[in-house]
């Protein structure tokens, strides 16, 4: 195990810090990653329950909500770029015990988030219907999909602030607070889903719009809890209104170095995902419903992996801030091993329980049958995705987002949409073609990013 955790190249670079016992490293990983994994799993579970509750209204309702997924993520593109920057900087400053530097970066990121999200909110409300139509909405879904998108977009500013605050908390290793925040927000979301979708306990029956209102109520609650957790806090990450909120050139440069590349990567990813969504949406309402069920089930495994990726990113960034590159590498390798194990376990679970899992979404037997069959193939994606994602997030945390951006450009924006289209239409494989394209995409990015991780070039980056 020692040889795996400490390659000879580290010695060649003159890095010779003492690495703790493997059991100690695993304990560190689990301590920070398990709350993050629980949080991201709960977020995914709420998304799944959203789909189940909306599914009671029929396949058109499922498709309406599903069509808005990529447009909603596109509105968050800038936020994800800023998140990569704040995680990289705060985790480094945490390792350097530079509390002021970390909080200065967080404050300025929040200011940028307010400005950017305000602009995107206006654009979303004005051009929402055209955007949803471009995403492939059909006459039987466009009205509900547009309404859902505009309602969710109305609190985009609070969503940006909540995501950025929680990213700062995670980067400092305080994943329990983000777990608590999302438990409260998710419980609120589920409660109002129940009350507003079908009109229970005297509440109006708002159907798809009810799901949208439940989502924004949950987001508002999440923001309030997240803000309360950092306002005048004595923990490493805190916000005080009396502090200096003016933009600082040096801090902006550090944010720019990581966030710009991460933002560009997100642009590539979102364009690619949007094109793939259009390809799938044009297969028809039935195909969208089947794909939505499949995606929701497979995504639960990704949510767990995302939690471990968050934990790995915090530990890698902190270790680099402490000038312990060999320790960051050891944390990275062990996190990869854990994620592979989780991926194998989740793939087997999905394969075994694919029919009952599909059955909880809708009463449409044809949709359930086709989703269960597709899951047998789609679950294979979990394996390369598990290792690819944790490696990608660790590289971003090290500030190596330019490299991951190049991989996303080639794979997500070009290779996957092109292959998905060819496999879906000319070769007539339908949804199986789209998932085959995803499998190839995940495998390509896995090879691309793992090569970079093993090269150790990322440990040379300074923030």
Tab-separated table of C-alpha atoms in Angstrom:
chain	number	residue	atom	x	y	z
A	1	UNK	CA	0.000	0.000	0.000
A	2	UNK	CA	2.872	2.363	0.822
A	3	UNK	CA	4.267	2.054	-2.715
A	4	UNK	CA	0.863	2.880	-4.197
A	5	UNK	CA	0.481	5.935	-1.980
A	6	UNK	CA	3.998	7.188	-2.594
A	7	UNK	CA	5.303	6.879	-6.190
A	8	UNK	CA	9.024	7.250	-6.919
A	9	UNK	CA	8.379	10.502	-8.774
A	10	UNK	CA	7.715	12.231	-5.436
A	11	UNK	CA	11.229	11.342	-4.299
A	12	UNK	CA	12.619	12.559	-7.617
A	13	UNK	CA	10.913	15.913	-6.964
A	14	UNK	CA	12.516	16.093	-3.523
A	15	UNK	CA	9.204	15.711	-1.651
A	16	UNK	CA	9.861	13.553	1.388
A	17	UNK	CA	7.300	14.296	4.081
A	18	UNK	CA	6.277	11.471	6.374
A	19	UNK	CA	2.906	10.000	5.397
A	20	UNK	CA	0.663	8.812	8.271
A	21	UNK	CA	-0.618	5.241	8.450
A	22	UNK	CA	-3.173	4.237	5.834
A	23	UNK	CA	-5.818	3.721	8.533
A	24	UNK	CA	-5.319	7.334	9.664
A	25	UNK	CA	-5.683	8.633	6.096
A	26	UNK	CA	-8.846	6.594	5.509
A	27	UNK	CA	-10.288	7.889	8.780
A	28	UNK	CA	-9.574	11.482	7.656
A	29	UNK	CA	-11.295	10.827	4.328
A	30	UNK	CA	-14.368	9.242	5.892
A	31	UNK	CA	-14.640	11.960	8.558
A	32	UNK	CA	-14.958	14.718	5.967
A	33	UNK	CA	-16.487	12.778	3.058
A	34	UNK	CA	-19.300	10.853	4.753
A	35	UNK	CA	-21.262	14.000	5.761
A	36	UNK	CA	-20.675	15.418	2.263
A	37	UNK	CA	-21.801	12.140	0.665
A	38	UNK	CA	-24.889	12.063	2.892
A	39	UNK	CA	-25.646	15.629	1.830
A	40	UNK	CA	-25.244	15.048	-1.900
A	41	UNK	CA	-27.173	11.763	-1.662
A	42	UNK	CA	-30.060	13.576	0.053
A	43	UNK	CA	-30.012	16.250	-2.655
A	44	UNK	CA	-30.229	13.523	-5.275
A	45	UNK	CA	-32.938	11.731	-3.297
A	46	UNK	CA	-35.040	14.886	-3.208
A	47	UNK	CA	-34.620	15.247	-6.969
A	48	UNK	CA	-35.750	11.647	-7.321
A	49	UNK	CA	-38.767	12.252	-5.063
A	50	UNK	CA	-39.606	15.358	-7.092
A	51	UNK	CA	-39.744	13.168	-10.179
A	52	UNK	CA	-41.813	10.510	-8.389
A	53	UNK	CA	-44.351	13.070	-7.136
A	54	UNK	CA	-44.563	14.766	-10.519
A	55	UNK	CA	-44.772	11.307	-12.115
A	56	UNK	CA	-48.182	10.835	-10.498
A	57	UNK	CA	-49.428	13.466	-12.978
A	58	UNK	CA	-48.355	11.414	-16.020
A	59	UNK	CA	-45.451	11.067	-18.443
A	60	UNK	CA	-46.017	14.552	-19.923
A	61	UNK	CA	-45.427	16.092	-16.488
A	62	UNK	CA	-42.228	14.047	-15.966
A	63	UNK	CA	-40.987	15.156	-19.379
A	64	UNK	CA	-41.847	18.823	-18.700
A	65	UNK	CA	-39.679	18.926	-15.566
A	66	UNK	CA	-36.902	16.878	-17.179
A	67	UNK	CA	-36.623	19.209	-20.175
A	68	UNK	CA	-35.838	22.126	-17.844
A	69	UNK	CA	-32.893	20.324	-16.202
A	70	UNK	CA	-30.145	21.416	-18.601
A	71	UNK	CA	-31.476	24.998	-19.012
A	72	UNK	CA	-31.483	25.327	-15.192
A	73	UNK	CA	-27.906	24.021	-15.007
A	74	UNK	CA	-26.859	26.467	-17.705
A	75	UNK	CA	-28.080	29.349	-15.524
A	76	UNK	CA	-25.739	28.024	-12.815
A	77	UNK	CA	-22.681	27.804	-15.078
A	78	UNK	CA	-21.002	30.919	-13.704
A	79	UNK	CA	-21.750	29.758	-10.169
A	80	UNK	CA	-20.007	26.411	-10.738
A	81	UNK	CA	-16.986	28.288	-12.091
A	82	UNK	CA	-16.860	30.503	-9.001
A	83	UNK	CA	-17.348	27.446	-6.794
A	84	UNK	CA	-14.220	25.807	-8.216
A	85	UNK	CA	-12.268	28.968	-7.445
A	86	UNK	CA	-13.527	29.337	-3.881
A	87	UNK	CA	-12.902	25.654	-3.070
A	88	UNK	CA	-9.337	25.817	-4.392
A	89	UNK	CA	-8.483	29.066	-2.570
A	90	UNK	CA	-10.254	28.449	0.751
A	91	UNK	CA	-8.821	24.920	1.076
A	92	UNK	CA	-5.316	26.303	0.406
A	93	UNK	CA	-5.787	29.146	2.887
A	94	UNK	CA	-7.136	26.644	5.411
A	95	UNK	CA	-3.921	24.658	5.085
A	96	UNK	CA	-1.947	27.910	5.501
A	97	UNK	CA	-4.126	28.954	8.479
A	98	UNK	CA	-4.898	32.227	6.644
A	99	UNK	CA	-8.462	32.905	7.829
A	100	UNK	CA	-8.572	36.485	6.574
A	101	UNK	CA	-7.405	35.454	3.109
A	102	UNK	CA	-10.079	32.747	2.917
A	103	UNK	CA	-12.898	35.032	4.027
A	104	UNK	CA	-11.773	37.840	1.741
A	105	UNK	CA	-12.003	35.435	-1.198
A	106	UNK	CA	-15.464	34.304	-0.074
A	107	UNK	CA	-16.775	37.880	0.271
A	108	UNK	CA	-15.589	38.881	-3.168
A	109	UNK	CA	-16.974	35.712	-4.702
A	110	UNK	CA	-20.375	36.518	-3.194
A	111	UNK	CA	-20.285	40.026	-4.671
A	112	UNK	CA	-19.478	38.598	-8.103
A	113	UNK	CA	-22.220	35.993	-7.626
A	114	UNK	CA	-24.853	38.668	-6.916
A	115	UNK	CA	-23.915	40.681	-10.016
A	116	UNK	CA	-23.801	37.697	-12.366
A	117	UNK	CA	-26.935	35.959	-11.054
A	118	UNK	CA	-28.962	39.186	-11.300
A	119	UNK	CA	-28.181	39.445	-15.015
A	120	UNK	CA	-28.928	35.769	-15.653
A	121	UNK	CA	-32.226	35.983	-13.740
A	122	UNK	CA	-33.459	38.794	-15.992
A	123	UNK	CA	-32.417	36.910	-19.143
A	124	UNK	CA	-34.103	33.717	-17.918
A	125	UNK	CA	-37.405	35.438	-17.202
A	126	UNK	CA	-37.438	37.335	-20.511
A	127	UNK	CA	-36.242	34.562	-22.835
A	128	UNK	CA	-37.367	31.512	-20.835
A	129	UNK	CA	-39.907	30.163	-23.325
A	130	UNK	CA	-37.550	30.486	-26.293
A	131	UNK	CA	-34.812	28.759	-24.284
A	132	UNK	CA	-37.095	25.857	-23.341
A	133	UNK	CA	-38.297	25.500	-26.927
A	134	UNK	CA	-34.677	25.359	-28.088
A	135	UNK	CA	-34.104	22.577	-25.527
A	136	UNK	CA	-36.570	20.420	-27.460
A	137	UNK	CA	-39.892	20.949	-25.640
A	138	UNK	CA	-42.917	19.716	-27.597
A	139	UNK	CA	-46.433	21.218	-27.710
A	140	UNK	CA	-47.552	18.863	-24.904
A	141	UNK	CA	-44.717	19.948	-22.569
A	142	UNK	CA	-43.642	23.499	-23.429
A	143	UNK	CA	-46.175	25.397	-21.287
A	144	UNK	CA	-45.439	23.464	-18.092
A	145	UNK	CA	-41.697	23.359	-18.784
A	146	UNK	CA	-41.567	27.135	-19.344
A	147	UNK	CA	-43.535	27.847	-16.192
A	148	UNK	CA	-41.290	25.553	-14.138
A	149	UNK	CA	-38.106	27.135	-15.526
A	150	UNK	CA	-39.225	30.728	-14.894
A	151	UNK	CA	-40.423	30.004	-11.356
A	152	UNK	CA	-37.179	28.246	-10.398
A	153	UNK	CA	-35.094	31.017	-11.999
A	154	UNK	CA	-36.804	33.717	-9.928
A	155	UNK	CA	-34.631	32.958	-6.861
A	156	UNK	CA	-31.407	32.350	-8.773
A	157	UNK	CA	-29.565	35.014	-6.738
A	158	UNK	CA	-30.239	33.199	-3.466
A	159	UNK	CA	-29.276	29.902	-5.083
A	160	UNK	CA	-25.913	31.344	-6.167
A	161	UNK	CA	-25.211	32.718	-2.686
A	162	UNK	CA	-26.204	29.472	-0.986
A	163	UNK	CA	-24.002	27.336	-3.253
A	164	UNK	CA	-20.997	29.628	-2.820
A	165	UNK	CA	-21.323	29.838	0.967
A	166	UNK	CA	-21.590	26.072	1.298
A	167	UNK	CA	-18.616	25.610	-1.050
A	168	UNK	CA	-16.542	27.752	1.299
A	169	UNK	CA	-17.703	25.655	4.255
A	170	UNK	CA	-16.800	22.417	2.505
A	171	UNK	CA	-13.381	23.711	1.493
A	172	UNK	CA	-12.604	24.316	5.176
A	173	UNK	CA	-13.698	20.769	5.987
A	174	UNK	CA	-16.956	21.753	7.656
A	175	UNK	CA	-19.193	19.391	5.694
A	176	UNK	CA	-21.563	18.759	8.613
A	177	UNK	CA	-23.042	22.258	8.250
A	178	UNK	CA	-23.754	21.743	4.567
A	179	UNK	CA	-25.403	18.425	5.454
A	180	UNK	CA	-27.626	20.116	8.065
A	181	UNK	CA	-28.512	22.893	5.605
A	182	UNK	CA	-29.607	20.491	2.924
A	183	UNK	CA	-31.527	18.230	5.279
A	184	UNK	CA	-33.633	21.215	6.368
A	185	UNK	CA	-34.039	22.521	2.811
A	186	UNK	CA	-34.844	19.103	1.375
A	187	UNK	CA	-37.433	18.369	4.041
A	188	UNK	CA	-39.053	21.715	3.199
A	189	UNK	CA	-38.995	20.888	-0.507
A	190	UNK	CA	-40.617	17.476	-0.016
A	191	UNK	CA	-43.279	18.903	2.321
A	192	UNK	CA	-44.331	21.576	-0.158
A	193	UNK	CA	-44.191	19.089	-3.036
A	194	UNK	CA	-46.772	17.068	-1.149
A	195	UNK	CA	-48.893	20.120	-0.390
A	196	UNK	CA	-48.746	21.885	-3.754
A	197	UNK	CA	-48.474	19.270	-6.514
A	198	UNK	CA	-51.763	17.506	-5.771
A	199	UNK	CA	-53.293	20.117	-3.428
A	200	UNK	CA	-53.291	18.325	-0.066
A	201	UNK	CA	-54.502	19.764	3.280
A	202	UNK	CA	-56.407	22.573	1.592
A	203	UNK	CA	-53.487	23.880	-0.466
A	204	UNK	CA	-54.150	24.639	-4.165
A	205	UNK	CA	-53.446	21.868	-6.703
A	206	UNK	CA	-50.689	23.443	-8.818
A	207	UNK	CA	-49.249	20.268	-10.395
A	208	UNK	CA	-45.940	21.024	-12.210
A	209	UNK	CA	-46.001	24.623	-11.009
A	210	UNK	CA	-46.427	23.298	-7.476
A	211	UNK	CA	-43.177	21.332	-7.834
A	212	UNK	CA	-41.451	24.526	-8.978
A	213	UNK	CA	-42.781	26.554	-6.028
A	214	UNK	CA	-41.708	23.788	-3.641
A	215	UNK	CA	-38.212	23.948	-5.129
A	216	UNK	CA	-37.834	27.697	-4.659
A	217	UNK	CA	-39.214	27.546	-1.100
A	218	UNK	CA	-36.590	24.889	-0.363
A	219	UNK	CA	-33.895	27.066	-1.956
A	220	UNK	CA	-34.929	30.102	0.118
A	221	UNK	CA	-34.781	28.069	3.332
A	222	UNK	CA	-31.392	26.638	2.288
A	223	UNK	CA	-30.008	30.145	1.727
A	224	UNK	CA	-31.238	31.386	5.107
A	225	UNK	CA	-29.705	28.430	6.951
A	226	UNK	CA	-26.438	28.679	4.993
A	227	UNK	CA	-26.174	32.423	5.628
A	228	UNK	CA	-26.920	32.002	9.338
A	229	UNK	CA	-24.124	29.413	9.565
A	230	UNK	CA	-21.445	31.889	8.449
A	231	UNK	CA	-22.768	35.264	9.629
A	232	UNK	CA	-20.485	36.478	12.403
A	233	UNK	CA	-19.350	32.886	12.892
A	234	UNK	CA	-16.279	32.031	14.968
A	235	UNK	CA	-15.425	29.173	12.615
A	236	UNK	CA	-12.769	29.446	9.909
A	237	UNK	CA	-15.286	30.643	7.307
A	238	UNK	CA	-17.394	33.641	8.350
A	239	UNK	CA	-19.118	36.782	7.027
A	240	UNK	CA	-19.290	40.193	8.688
A	241	UNK	CA	-20.956	43.132	6.939
A	242	UNK	CA	-18.565	45.591	8.589
A	243	UNK	CA	-15.581	43.996	6.842
A	244	UNK	CA	-14.116	45.213	3.563
A	245	UNK	CA	-16.233	44.017	0.611
A	246	UNK	CA	-14.381	45.983	-2.061
A	247	UNK	CA	-12.777	43.934	-4.797
A	248	UNK	CA	-9.091	43.185	-4.262
A	249	UNK	CA	-6.875	42.707	-7.332
A	250	UNK	CA	-4.679	39.968	-5.849
A	251	UNK	CA	-7.643	37.948	-4.615
A	252	UNK	CA	-9.441	38.418	-7.914
A	253	UNK	CA	-6.343	37.175	-9.752
A	254	UNK	CA	-6.344	33.963	-7.722
A	255	UNK	CA	-10.070	33.495	-8.319
A	256	UNK	CA	-9.638	34.313	-11.993
A	257	UNK	CA	-6.852	31.746	-12.392
A	258	UNK	CA	-9.047	28.860	-11.270
A	259	UNK	CA	-12.578	30.116	-11.900
A	260	UNK	CA	-12.083	31.208	-15.504
A	261	UNK	CA	-10.868	27.774	-16.557
A	262	UNK	CA	-13.584	26.093	-14.493
A	263	UNK	CA	-16.190	28.402	-16.035
A	264	UNK	CA	-14.942	27.635	-19.547
A	265	UNK	CA	-15.088	23.952	-18.663
A	266	UNK	CA	-18.660	24.375	-17.473
A	267	UNK	CA	-19.524	26.132	-20.737
A	268	UNK	CA	-18.180	23.142	-22.675
A	269	UNK	CA	-20.023	20.718	-20.384
A	270	UNK	CA	-23.326	22.591	-20.496
A	271	UNK	CA	-23.250	23.049	-24.267
A	272	UNK	CA	-22.535	19.341	-24.608
A	273	UNK	CA	-25.242	18.322	-22.150
A	274	UNK	CA	-27.700	20.728	-23.780
A	275	UNK	CA	-27.038	19.191	-27.208
A	276	UNK	CA	-27.480	15.703	-25.769
A	277	UNK	CA	-30.718	16.788	-24.071
A	278	UNK	CA	-32.012	18.105	-27.403
A	279	UNK	CA	-31.100	14.791	-29.067
A	280	UNK	CA	-33.014	12.851	-26.391
A	281	UNK	CA	-35.945	15.287	-26.211
A	282	UNK	CA	-36.467	14.949	-29.973
A	283	UNK	CA	-36.978	11.205	-29.503
A	284	UNK	CA	-40.395	12.060	-28.069
A	285	UNK	CA	-42.219	12.345	-24.739
A	286	UNK	CA	-42.043	8.594	-23.990
A	287	UNK	CA	-38.272	8.525	-24.514
A	288	UNK	CA	-37.808	11.600	-22.297
A	289	UNK	CA	-39.839	9.965	-19.507
A	290	UNK	CA	-37.874	6.695	-19.778
A	291	UNK	CA	-34.563	8.539	-19.800
A	292	UNK	CA	-35.592	10.711	-16.838
A	293	UNK	CA	-36.338	7.655	-14.695
A	294	UNK	CA	-33.074	6.006	-15.732
A	295	UNK	CA	-31.060	9.175	-15.132
A	296	UNK	CA	-32.578	9.715	-11.686
A	297	UNK	CA	-31.707	6.209	-10.527
A	298	UNK	CA	-28.155	6.228	-11.937
A	299	UNK	CA	-27.588	9.717	-10.545
A	300	UNK	CA	-27.987	8.483	-6.968
A	301	UNK	CA	-24.642	6.690	-7.271
A	302	UNK	CA	-23.105	9.844	-8.721
A	303	UNK	CA	-24.426	11.867	-5.782
A	304	UNK	CA	-22.604	9.608	-3.325
A	305	UNK	CA	-19.393	9.819	-5.359
A	306	UNK	CA	-19.778	13.606	-5.507
A	307	UNK	CA	-19.701	13.711	-1.700
A	308	UNK	CA	-16.421	11.801	-1.609
A	309	UNK	CA	-15.058	14.046	-4.366
A	310	UNK	CA	-15.893	17.086	-2.214
A	311	UNK	CA	-14.064	15.539	0.731
A	312	UNK	CA	-11.070	14.610	-1.433
A	313	UNK	CA	-10.906	18.134	-2.864
A	314	UNK	CA	-10.823	19.685	0.621
A	315	UNK	CA	-8.074	17.325	1.802
A	316	UNK	CA	-5.984	17.732	-1.354
A	317	UNK	CA	-6.241	21.526	-1.247
A	318	UNK	CA	-5.479	21.657	2.482
A	319	UNK	CA	-2.427	19.402	2.104
A	320	UNK	CA	-1.086	21.502	-0.763
A	321	UNK	CA	-1.586	24.607	1.386
A	322	UNK	CA	0.497	22.909	4.077
A	323	UNK	CA	3.169	22.193	1.440
A	324	UNK	CA	2.609	18.435	1.776
A	325	UNK	CA	2.133	17.349	-1.832
A	326	UNK	CA	2.845	13.702	-1.010
A	327	UNK	CA	0.033	13.697	1.536
A	328	UNK	CA	-2.365	15.222	-1.001
A	329	UNK	CA	-1.441	12.456	-3.464
A	330	UNK	CA	-2.036	9.766	-0.826
A	331	UNK	CA	-5.456	11.207	0.001
A	332	UNK	CA	-6.217	11.283	-3.715
A	333	UNK	CA	-5.323	7.639	-4.368
A	334	UNK	CA	-7.276	6.357	-1.363
A	335	UNK	CA	-10.296	8.463	-2.344
A	336	UNK	CA	-10.146	6.937	-5.812
A	337	UNK	CA	-10.080	3.414	-4.375
A	338	UNK	CA	-13.062	4.132	-2.131
A	339	UNK	CA	-15.026	5.596	-5.050
A	340	UNK	CA	-14.322	2.573	-7.254
A	341	UNK	CA	-15.682	0.318	-4.501
A	342	UNK	CA	-18.801	2.471	-4.147
A	343	UNK	CA	-19.256	2.469	-7.922
A	344	UNK	CA	-19.144	-1.336	-8.144
A	345	UNK	CA	-21.583	-1.673	-5.250
A	346	UNK	CA	-24.052	0.826	-6.725
A	347	UNK	CA	-23.854	-0.742	-10.190
A	348	UNK	CA	-24.799	-4.146	-8.749
A	349	UNK	CA	-27.645	-2.645	-6.696
A	350	UNK	CA	-29.079	-0.880	-9.756
A	351	UNK	CA	-28.883	-4.037	-11.862
A	352	UNK	CA	-30.619	-6.175	-9.228
A	353	UNK	CA	-33.369	-3.707	-8.267
A	354	UNK	CA	-33.870	-1.935	-11.613
A	355	UNK	CA	-37.504	-3.084	-12.007
A	356	UNK	CA	-38.853	-2.090	-8.548
A	357	UNK	CA	-36.850	1.151	-8.679
A	358	UNK	CA	-38.407	2.056	-12.035
A	359	UNK	CA	-41.859	1.054	-10.815
A	360	UNK	CA	-42.014	3.765	-8.125
A	361	UNK	CA	-41.952	6.602	-10.682
A	362	UNK	CA	-45.084	5.963	-12.721
A	363	UNK	CA	-48.032	3.620	-13.276
A	364	UNK	CA	-47.318	3.471	-17.013
A	365	UNK	CA	-46.200	-0.169	-17.456
A	366	UNK	CA	-44.580	0.446	-20.831
A	367	UNK	CA	-42.440	3.275	-19.444
A	368	UNK	CA	-41.451	1.168	-16.428
A	369	UNK	CA	-40.560	-1.859	-18.573
A	370	UNK	CA	-38.384	0.145	-20.965
A	371	UNK	CA	-36.656	2.038	-18.131
A	372	UNK	CA	-35.807	-1.233	-16.357
A	373	UNK	CA	-34.280	-2.633	-19.559
A	374	UNK	CA	-32.266	0.533	-20.195
A	375	UNK	CA	-30.928	0.505	-16.615
A	376	UNK	CA	-29.208	-2.820	-17.227
A	377	UNK	CA	-26.956	-1.050	-19.742
A	378	UNK	CA	-26.922	2.436	-18.231
A	379	UNK	CA	-25.644	1.184	-14.852
A	380	UNK	CA	-22.301	0.296	-16.454
A	381	UNK	CA	-21.609	4.041	-16.774
A	382	UNK	CA	-21.299	4.217	-12.972
A	383	UNK	CA	-17.837	2.584	-13.001
A	384	UNK	CA	-15.834	5.007	-15.189
A	385	UNK	CA	-17.898	7.924	-13.881
A	386	UNK	CA	-16.953	7.156	-10.258
A	387	UNK	CA	-13.199	7.312	-10.819
A	388	UNK	CA	-13.386	10.086	-13.411
A	389	UNK	CA	-15.342	12.460	-11.216
A	390	UNK	CA	-13.291	12.211	-8.025
A	391	UNK	CA	-10.102	12.684	-10.083
A	392	UNK	CA	-11.545	15.701	-11.920
A	393	UNK	CA	-12.629	17.448	-8.712
A	394	UNK	CA	-9.230	16.846	-7.085
A	395	UNK	CA	-7.429	18.363	-10.073
A	396	UNK	CA	-9.693	21.420	-9.910
A	397	UNK	CA	-9.010	21.763	-6.177
A	398	UNK	CA	-5.299	21.813	-6.987
A	399	UNK	CA	-5.943	24.664	-9.437
A	400	UNK	CA	-5.451	22.499	-12.532
A	401	UNK	CA	-8.808	23.416	-14.062
A	402	UNK	CA	-7.278	24.356	-17.439
A	403	UNK	CA	-6.393	20.720	-18.007
A	404	UNK	CA	-9.829	19.385	-17.020
A	405	UNK	CA	-11.431	22.071	-19.213
A	406	UNK	CA	-9.585	20.772	-22.282
A	407	UNK	CA	-10.784	17.247	-21.605
A	408	UNK	CA	-14.382	18.442	-21.232
A	409	UNK	CA	-14.172	20.394	-24.481
A	410	UNK	CA	-13.031	17.370	-26.465
A	411	UNK	CA	-15.216	14.812	-24.781
A	412	UNK	CA	-18.458	16.421	-23.587
A	413	UNK	CA	-18.897	19.144	-26.182
A	414	UNK	CA	-17.666	17.265	-29.271
A	415	UNK	CA	-17.228	13.492	-28.917
A	416	UNK	CA	-20.302	12.663	-26.830
A	417	UNK	CA	-22.928	14.723	-28.735
A	418	UNK	CA	-21.572	13.556	-32.098
A	419	UNK	CA	-21.516	9.888	-31.120
A	420	UNK	CA	-24.880	10.142	-29.373
A	421	UNK	CA	-26.493	11.605	-32.473
A	422	UNK	CA	-24.992	8.970	-34.779
A	423	UNK	CA	-25.936	6.123	-32.452
A	424	UNK	CA	-29.425	7.496	-31.711
A	425	UNK	CA	-30.545	8.310	-35.251
A	426	UNK	CA	-28.507	6.955	-38.201
A	427	UNK	CA	-27.821	3.683	-36.328
A	428	UNK	CA	-31.337	3.729	-34.774
A	429	UNK	CA	-30.234	2.779	-31.246
A	430	UNK	CA	-32.385	5.450	-29.608
A	431	UNK	CA	-31.760	5.911	-25.876
A	432	UNK	CA	-29.202	3.108	-25.878
A	433	UNK	CA	-27.153	5.176	-28.305
A	434	UNK	CA	-27.292	8.198	-25.988
A	435	UNK	CA	-26.086	6.131	-23.039
A	436	UNK	CA	-23.370	4.503	-25.154
A	437	UNK	CA	-22.171	8.016	-25.975
A	438	UNK	CA	-22.102	8.793	-22.257
A	439	UNK	CA	-20.102	5.632	-21.512
A	440	UNK	CA	-17.495	6.603	-24.102
A	441	UNK	CA	-17.391	10.177	-22.783
A	442	UNK	CA	-16.846	9.069	-19.171
A	443	UNK	CA	-14.137	6.606	-20.212
A	444	UNK	CA	-12.311	9.242	-22.272
A	445	UNK	CA	-12.348	11.768	-19.420
A	446	UNK	CA	-11.248	9.077	-16.977
A	447	UNK	CA	-8.152	8.268	-19.062
A	448	UNK	CA	-7.440	11.946	-19.749
A	449	UNK	CA	-7.643	13.092	-16.112
A	450	UNK	CA	-6.081	10.014	-14.522
A	451	UNK	CA	-3.036	10.478	-16.737
A	452	UNK	CA	-2.696	14.010	-15.405
A	453	UNK	CA	-3.164	12.928	-11.800
A	454	UNK	CA	-0.415	10.308	-12.057
A	455	UNK	CA	1.940	12.804	-13.745
A	456	UNK	CA	1.963	14.942	-10.548
A	457	UNK	CA	2.060	18.146	-12.618
A	458	UNK	CA	-0.836	19.483	-10.555
A	459	UNK	CA	1.243	19.631	-7.353
A	460	UNK	CA	3.418	22.358	-8.919
A	461	UNK	CA	0.575	24.879	-9.214
A	462	UNK	CA	0.666	27.851	-6.846
A	463	UNK	CA	-2.415	29.863	-5.844
